[in-house]
Coordinates of C-alpha atoms in Angstrom, one line a residue:
M1 CA 72.2 137.8 35.6
I2 CA 75.8 138.4 36.9
T3 CA 77.1 137.1 40.2
V4 CA 80.6 138.0 41.4
E5 CA 81.8 136.2 44.6
H6 CA 85.0 136.9 46.5
L7 CA 86.8 138.1 43.4
T8 CA 90.5 138.9 44.0
K9 CA 93.2 139.9 41.6
M10 CA 96.9 140.2 42.7
Y11 CA 99.8 141.6 40.7
G12 CA 102.8 140.4 42.7
N13 CA 102.3 142.0 46.1
F14 CA 99.8 144.6 44.8
T15 CA 96.1 143.8 45.3
A16 CA 94.1 145.4 42.5
V17 CA 90.7 143.7 43.5
S18 CA 90.1 142.5 47.0
D19 CA 87.4 140.0 47.9
L20 CA 84.8 141.8 45.7
S21 CA 81.2 140.4 45.7
F22 CA 78.0 141.8 44.2
E23 CA 75.0 140.6 42.1
I24 CA 73.5 142.3 39.1
N25 CA 69.9 141.7 38.0
E26 CA 68.6 141.7 34.4
G27 CA 67.3 144.7 32.6
H28 CA 68.9 147.7 34.3
V29 CA 71.7 150.2 33.7
Y30 CA 74.4 149.9 36.4
G31 CA 77.0 152.6 37.1
F32 CA 80.5 151.4 38.1
L33 CA 82.4 154.2 39.9
G34 CA 85.7 154.5 41.6
P35 CA 88.8 156.7 41.5
N36 CA 91.8 155.9 39.2
G37 CA 93.4 152.7 40.3
A38 CA 90.3 151.5 42.2
G39 CA 90.1 148.3 40.2
K40 CA 87.2 149.1 37.8
T41 CA 88.9 148.1 34.5
T42 CA 90.5 145.1 36.1
T43 CA 87.1 143.9 37.4
M44 CA 85.5 144.4 33.9
N45 CA 88.3 142.6 32.2
I46 CA 87.8 139.6 34.5
M47 CA 84.0 139.7 34.1
T48 CA 84.5 139.5 30.3
G49 CA 87.0 136.7 30.4
C50 CA 89.9 138.9 29.2
L51 CA 91.8 138.5 32.4
S52 CA 92.3 135.7 34.9
A53 CA 91.5 136.1 38.6
T54 CA 93.7 135.2 41.5
D55 CA 90.7 133.9 43.4
G56 CA 86.9 134.0 43.3
T57 CA 84.1 133.3 40.7
V58 CA 82.2 135.2 38.1
K59 CA 79.0 133.8 36.7
I60 CA 77.1 135.2 33.7
D61 CA 73.5 133.9 33.7
G62 CA 74.7 130.8 35.6
H63 CA 77.8 130.1 33.4
D64 CA 81.2 130.4 35.1
I65 CA 83.4 132.7 33.1
F66 CA 86.5 130.5 33.9
E67 CA 84.9 127.0 33.7
E68 CA 82.5 127.7 30.8
P69 CA 84.1 130.6 28.9
D70 CA 82.4 130.0 25.6
Q71 CA 78.9 129.9 26.9
A72 CA 79.5 132.9 29.2
K73 CA 81.2 135.1 26.6
R74 CA 78.4 134.6 24.1
L75 CA 76.2 136.6 26.6
I76 CA 78.5 139.6 26.8
G77 CA 79.2 142.5 24.6
Y78 CA 82.2 144.6 25.6
L79 CA 83.5 148.0 24.7
P80 CA 87.0 148.6 26.3
E81 CA 88.1 152.2 27.1
Q82 CA 90.2 152.1 23.9
P83 CA 87.8 150.6 21.2
P84 CA 89.5 147.7 19.3
L85 CA 88.9 149.2 15.9
Y86 CA 90.7 148.4 12.6
L87 CA 91.1 152.0 11.2
N88 CA 91.7 151.0 7.6
E89 CA 88.4 149.3 7.3
T90 CA 84.9 150.7 7.0
P91 CA 82.3 150.2 9.7
W92 CA 80.6 147.6 7.5
E93 CA 83.8 145.7 6.9
Y94 CA 84.8 145.8 10.6
L95 CA 81.4 144.7 11.9
T96 CA 81.4 141.9 9.3
F97 CA 84.7 140.7 10.7
V98 CA 83.5 140.9 14.3
G99 CA 80.2 139.2 13.6
E100 CA 81.9 136.3 11.9
A101 CA 84.3 136.0 14.8
K102 CA 81.2 135.7 17.0
G103 CA 79.8 132.9 14.8
L104 CA 77.3 134.9 12.8
R105 CA 76.8 134.0 9.1
G106 CA 74.8 134.9 6.0
A107 CA 71.5 136.7 6.4
E108 CA 71.6 136.8 10.2
L109 CA 75.0 138.5 10.1
K110 CA 73.7 141.2 7.7
K111 CA 70.6 141.7 9.7
Q112 CA 72.4 142.2 13.0
I113 CA 75.0 144.6 11.3
E114 CA 72.1 146.7 9.9
E115 CA 70.3 146.7 13.3
G116 CA 73.5 147.6 15.2
M117 CA 74.3 150.5 12.8
E118 CA 70.8 151.8 13.0
Q119 CA 70.7 151.5 16.7
T120 CA 74.0 153.4 17.0
K121 CA 73.1 155.8 14.2
I122 CA 76.2 155.1 12.0
T123 CA 74.3 153.9 8.9
E124 CA 75.4 156.9 6.9
M125 CA 79.0 156.2 7.8
R126 CA 79.0 152.5 6.7
N127 CA 81.4 152.9 3.8
R128 CA 83.8 155.5 5.2
R129 CA 87.1 154.5 6.6
I130 CA 87.0 154.4 10.4
S131 CA 90.3 156.4 10.5
A132 CA 88.3 159.3 8.9
L133 CA 85.5 159.2 11.5
S134 CA 85.3 161.5 14.5
K135 CA 85.9 160.1 18.0
G136 CA 82.2 160.1 18.7
Y137 CA 81.5 158.0 15.6
K138 CA 84.4 155.7 16.5
Q139 CA 82.8 155.1 19.9
R140 CA 79.5 154.3 18.1
V141 CA 81.2 151.7 15.9
G142 CA 82.7 150.2 19.1
I143 CA 79.3 150.0 20.7
A144 CA 77.9 148.5 17.5
Q145 CA 80.4 145.7 17.6
A146 CA 79.5 145.1 21.3
L147 CA 75.8 144.6 20.2
L148 CA 76.6 141.9 17.6
G149 CA 75.5 138.4 18.7
S150 CA 72.5 139.8 20.7
P151 CA 74.3 139.6 24.1
K152 CA 72.2 139.9 27.3
V153 CA 74.9 142.0 29.0
I154 CA 76.6 145.1 27.6
I155 CA 79.7 146.3 29.4
L156 CA 81.0 149.8 28.5
D157 CA 84.3 151.1 30.0
E158 CA 84.4 155.0 29.8
P159 CA 82.2 155.2 26.6
T160 CA 82.0 159.0 26.7
V161 CA 85.7 159.9 27.5
G162 CA 87.1 162.5 25.2
L163 CA 83.8 163.4 23.5
D164 CA 82.3 166.8 23.1
P165 CA 79.1 167.8 25.0
I166 CA 76.8 167.0 22.0
Q167 CA 78.4 163.6 21.5
I168 CA 78.1 162.9 25.2
I169 CA 74.4 163.6 25.2
E170 CA 73.9 161.4 22.1
I171 CA 75.8 158.5 23.7
R172 CA 73.9 158.9 26.9
D173 CA 70.6 158.7 25.1
M174 CA 71.8 155.6 23.3
I175 CA 72.8 153.9 26.5
K176 CA 69.4 154.6 28.0
E177 CA 67.8 152.9 25.0
L178 CA 70.2 149.9 25.3
G179 CA 69.0 149.6 28.9
Q180 CA 65.5 148.8 27.7
H181 CA 66.7 145.6 26.1
H182 CA 70.0 144.7 27.7
T183 CA 71.7 144.7 31.1
V184 CA 74.2 147.5 30.8
I185 CA 77.2 148.1 33.1
L186 CA 78.7 151.6 32.6
S187 CA 82.1 152.7 33.9
S188 CA 82.6 156.5 34.0
H189 CA 84.3 159.3 35.8
I190 CA 81.5 161.8 35.1
L191 CA 79.3 161.5 38.2
S192 CA 76.5 163.6 36.8
E193 CA 76.4 161.3 33.8
V194 CA 76.1 158.2 35.9
Q195 CA 73.4 159.8 38.1
A196 CA 71.4 160.7 35.0
I197 CA 71.6 157.4 33.3
C198 CA 72.0 154.6 35.8
D199 CA 69.3 152.8 37.8
E200 CA 71.8 151.6 40.4
I201 CA 75.4 152.5 41.2
M202 CA 78.4 150.5 42.5
I203 CA 81.3 152.4 44.0
I204 CA 84.6 150.7 44.6
S205 CA 87.8 152.0 46.3
H206 CA 91.1 150.1 46.5
G207 CA 89.5 147.1 45.0
K208 CA 86.7 146.9 47.6
L209 CA 83.0 147.5 47.2
V210 CA 82.0 150.5 49.4
A211 CA 78.5 151.2 48.2
F212 CA 75.8 149.7 46.0
G213 CA 72.3 151.0 45.5
E214 CA 70.0 153.5 43.8
P215 CA 71.4 157.0 43.4
E216 CA 68.6 158.6 45.5
K217 CA 68.9 156.1 48.3
L218 CA 72.7 156.5 48.4
T219 CA 72.4 160.2 48.8
S220 CA 69.7 160.1 51.3
Q221 CA 71.2 157.3 53.4
L222 CA 74.8 158.3 53.4
L223 CA 74.6 162.1 53.2
S224 CA 71.4 163.6 54.5
P225 CA 71.5 167.4 54.2
N226 CA 72.7 169.0 57.5
E227 CA 73.7 172.5 56.4
I228 CA 71.4 175.5 56.3
T229 CA 72.2 178.9 54.8
I230 CA 70.1 182.0 55.5
T231 CA 70.3 185.6 54.4
A232 CA 68.6 188.2 56.7
D233 CA 67.9 191.9 56.6
A234 CA 69.6 192.4 60.0
D235 CA 73.0 192.9 61.4
E236 CA 75.1 190.0 62.7
M237 CA 74.4 190.8 66.4
R238 CA 70.7 190.7 65.9
V239 CA 70.9 187.5 63.8
R240 CA 72.9 185.8 66.6
E241 CA 70.3 187.0 69.2
I242 CA 67.4 185.5 67.1
L243 CA 69.2 182.2 66.5
K244 CA 70.2 181.6 70.1
D245 CA 66.7 180.3 70.9
V246 CA 66.6 177.8 68.0
H247 CA 67.6 174.3 69.1
H248 CA 70.0 171.9 67.3
I249 CA 72.1 174.6 65.6
T250 CA 75.9 174.4 65.6
D251 CA 78.8 175.9 63.8
L252 CA 77.6 179.3 62.8
T253 CA 79.7 180.8 60.0
F254 CA 79.1 184.4 59.0
D255 CA 80.1 185.4 55.5
K256 CA 81.9 188.7 54.8
K257 CA 79.5 191.6 54.6
E258 CA 79.2 193.1 51.1
S259 CA 75.8 194.8 51.8
D260 CA 73.5 195.6 54.7
Y261 CA 72.3 192.0 54.7
T262 CA 73.8 189.2 56.8
T263 CA 74.4 185.7 55.4
V264 CA 75.2 182.9 57.8
R265 CA 75.8 179.2 57.2
M266 CA 75.0 176.8 60.1
K267 CA 74.9 173.1 60.8
T268 CA 72.2 171.1 62.6
N269 CA 72.4 167.9 64.6
A270 CA 68.7 167.4 64.5
D271 CA 67.2 164.3 63.0
N272 CA 64.8 166.3 60.8
I273 CA 66.5 169.3 59.1
Y274 CA 63.1 170.6 57.9
E275 CA 61.9 171.0 61.5
T276 CA 65.0 173.1 62.3
S277 CA 64.3 175.2 59.1
R278 CA 60.7 175.8 60.3
A279 CA 62.0 176.8 63.7
I280 CA 64.4 179.3 62.2
F281 CA 61.7 180.8 60.0
S282 CA 59.3 181.1 63.0
A283 CA 62.1 182.8 65.1
F284 CA 62.7 185.5 62.6
A285 CA 58.9 186.0 62.1
R286 CA 58.4 186.4 65.9
N287 CA 61.2 189.0 66.0
D288 CA 59.8 191.0 63.0
A289 CA 63.1 190.4 61.1
V290 CA 63.0 189.9 57.4
L291 CA 64.4 186.5 56.2
L292 CA 65.4 187.0 52.6
E293 CA 66.7 183.4 51.9
L294 CA 66.7 180.0 53.6
A295 CA 68.4 177.2 51.7
L296 CA 69.3 173.6 52.6
K297 CA 72.4 172.0 51.2
Q298 CA 71.2 168.9 49.3
A299 CA 73.6 166.0 49.0
N300 CA 74.5 164.7 45.5
L301 CA 76.4 161.7 44.1
E302 CA 79.6 163.7 44.1
D303 CA 79.3 164.1 47.9
V304 CA 78.6 160.4 48.3
F305 CA 81.5 159.5 46.1
L306 CA 84.0 161.8 47.9
E307 CA 82.8 160.6 51.4
L308 CA 83.1 157.0 50.6
T309 CA 86.4 157.0 48.6
E310 CA 88.1 159.5 51.0
G311 CA 87.0 157.4 53.9
A312 CA 88.5 154.3 52.2
D313 CA 91.6 156.3 51.5
A314 CA 91.9 157.3 55.1
A315 CA 91.4 153.7 56.2
K316 CA 94.0 152.5 53.8
S317 CA 96.4 155.2 54.9
A318 CA 95.8 154.2 58.5
K319 CA 96.4 150.6 57.6
D320 CA 99.5 151.4 55.6
S321 CA 100.8 153.5 58.6
T322 CA 100.1 150.6 60.9
D323 CA 101.8 148.2 58.6
L324 CA 104.8 150.5 58.2
K325 CA 105.1 150.8 62.0
E326 CA 104.9 147.0 62.3
K327 CA 107.5 146.6 59.6
K328 CA 109.8 149.1 61.3
A329 CA 109.3 147.4 64.7
G330 CA 110.0 144.1 63.1
K331 CA 113.2 145.4 61.5
E332 CA 114.3 146.8 64.9
R333 CA 113.6 143.5 66.6
N334 CA 115.5 141.7 63.9
A335 CA 118.4 144.1 64.3
A336 CA 118.5 143.6 68.1
R337 CA 118.5 139.8 67.6
R338 CA 121.3 140.1 65.1
E339 CA 123.3 142.3 67.5
I340 CA 122.8 139.8 70.4
A341 CA 123.7 136.9 68.1
L342 CA 126.8 138.8 67.0
K343 CA 127.9 139.6 70.6
T344 CA 127.3 135.9 71.5
A345 CA 129.4 134.8 68.6
E346 CA 132.2 137.2 69.4
A347 CA 132.2 136.0 73.1
A348 CA 132.4 132.4 71.9
L349 CA 135.3 133.2 69.5
A350 CA 137.1 135.1 72.4
E351 CA 136.8 132.0 74.6
E352 CA 138.0 129.8 71.8
D353 CA 141.0 132.1 71.2
E354 CA 141.8 132.0 74.9
A355 CA 141.6 128.2 75.0
V356 CA 143.9 128.0 72.0
K357 CA 146.4 130.4 73.6
S358 CA 146.3 128.4 76.9
G359 CA 146.9 125.2 74.9
S360 CA 149.8 126.7 73.0
A361 CA 151.5 127.9 76.2
A362 CA 151.1 124.4 77.8
A363 CA 152.5 122.8 74.7
E364 CA 155.5 125.1 74.7
T365 CA 156.3 124.4 78.4
K366 CA 156.0 120.6 77.8
T367 CA 158.4 120.8 74.8
A368 CA 160.9 122.8 76.8
D369 CA 160.8 120.3 79.7
E370 CA 161.3 117.4 77.2
A371 CA 164.2 119.2 75.6
G372 CA 165.9 119.7 79.0
E373 CA 165.4 116.1 79.9
A374 CA 167.0 115.0 76.5
T375 CA 170.0 117.2 77.1
Q376 CA 170.6 115.8 80.6
A377 CA 170.4 112.2 79.2
D378 CA 172.9 113.1 76.5
L379 CA 175.4 114.4 79.1
E380 CA 175.0 111.3 81.3
E381 CA 175.6 109.0 78.3
S382 CA 178.7 111.0 77.3
E383 CA 180.2 110.7 80.8
A384 CA 179.6 106.9 80.8
T385 CA 181.5 106.5 77.5
K386 CA 184.5 108.3 78.8

């Protein structure tokens, strides 16, 4: 449905999107994640034809957004982070204006407005001024305008930002329903929301795609659980004695004692954490020690997000540091070259000054000699006259 290839967007020397490529299939809800400044909104604006690209292509159902903008835009419904609402109009008036702008007329226009308001549950608000509606209802009106024209793709940029918990739940349910009939791309900072709604997730950092897949696969592939916490009815010395015979355990961390029980967190380098857990349980059973709790730390989308984006940040910082060192070294080389050139020029000027001085001295000597010869000639001529 959507193909993005080598998409790049530059603002002067700043790269907002860097060689971004991905493909989105029809009939799913996709989450679009990334920290502030990662390039999410820029990418969405390019995909909807609201912003040009420095390089790359975007195709919507085979139509290039730059070469065939009219055909491509007809397939897209877009809700920006700030809904483009006319606050002095009613939802019916506003949706009529948007529908007509999309080419709808007559009975078809009225039908799609009615269906959009029913789908977004704003029918009762149809004749109220938009300025008098709550933020949640304003978001619903924004989603309703995105649905006009029966687009195949719905792109929603932060649709739940600023909403209260009840409104967020209602918008989530609405997006799930939209995903049954449309391809939905959802941008959000609420990771639990994306994990609950989306079939697949894209994560970008510094304009680059760092992960793309189903939430469960991302968490299992990128962050398999490797931390075990136990609480035992035994003192620290005895717990250490029992655990010393269990293989693949590292980094024991004992919590501060607040009772007679001992709680310890440990990491394992085993391929199968469940085998290690079974070995711990068996070790305590063999030593007649009571194990009150054994828990595995399960990875979630937040862990994946932090690992990927922090890794990208570290890589960018390292690159920036390298670039800075290279620039500094370049400046030092240029300064050394300028200093050498300056010294060479100064030496050349000194030689030229010396040559000028030598020439001046020779000229003065010649002039004095010529003046002496002239005086002698004058004397001789005077004597001859007498």
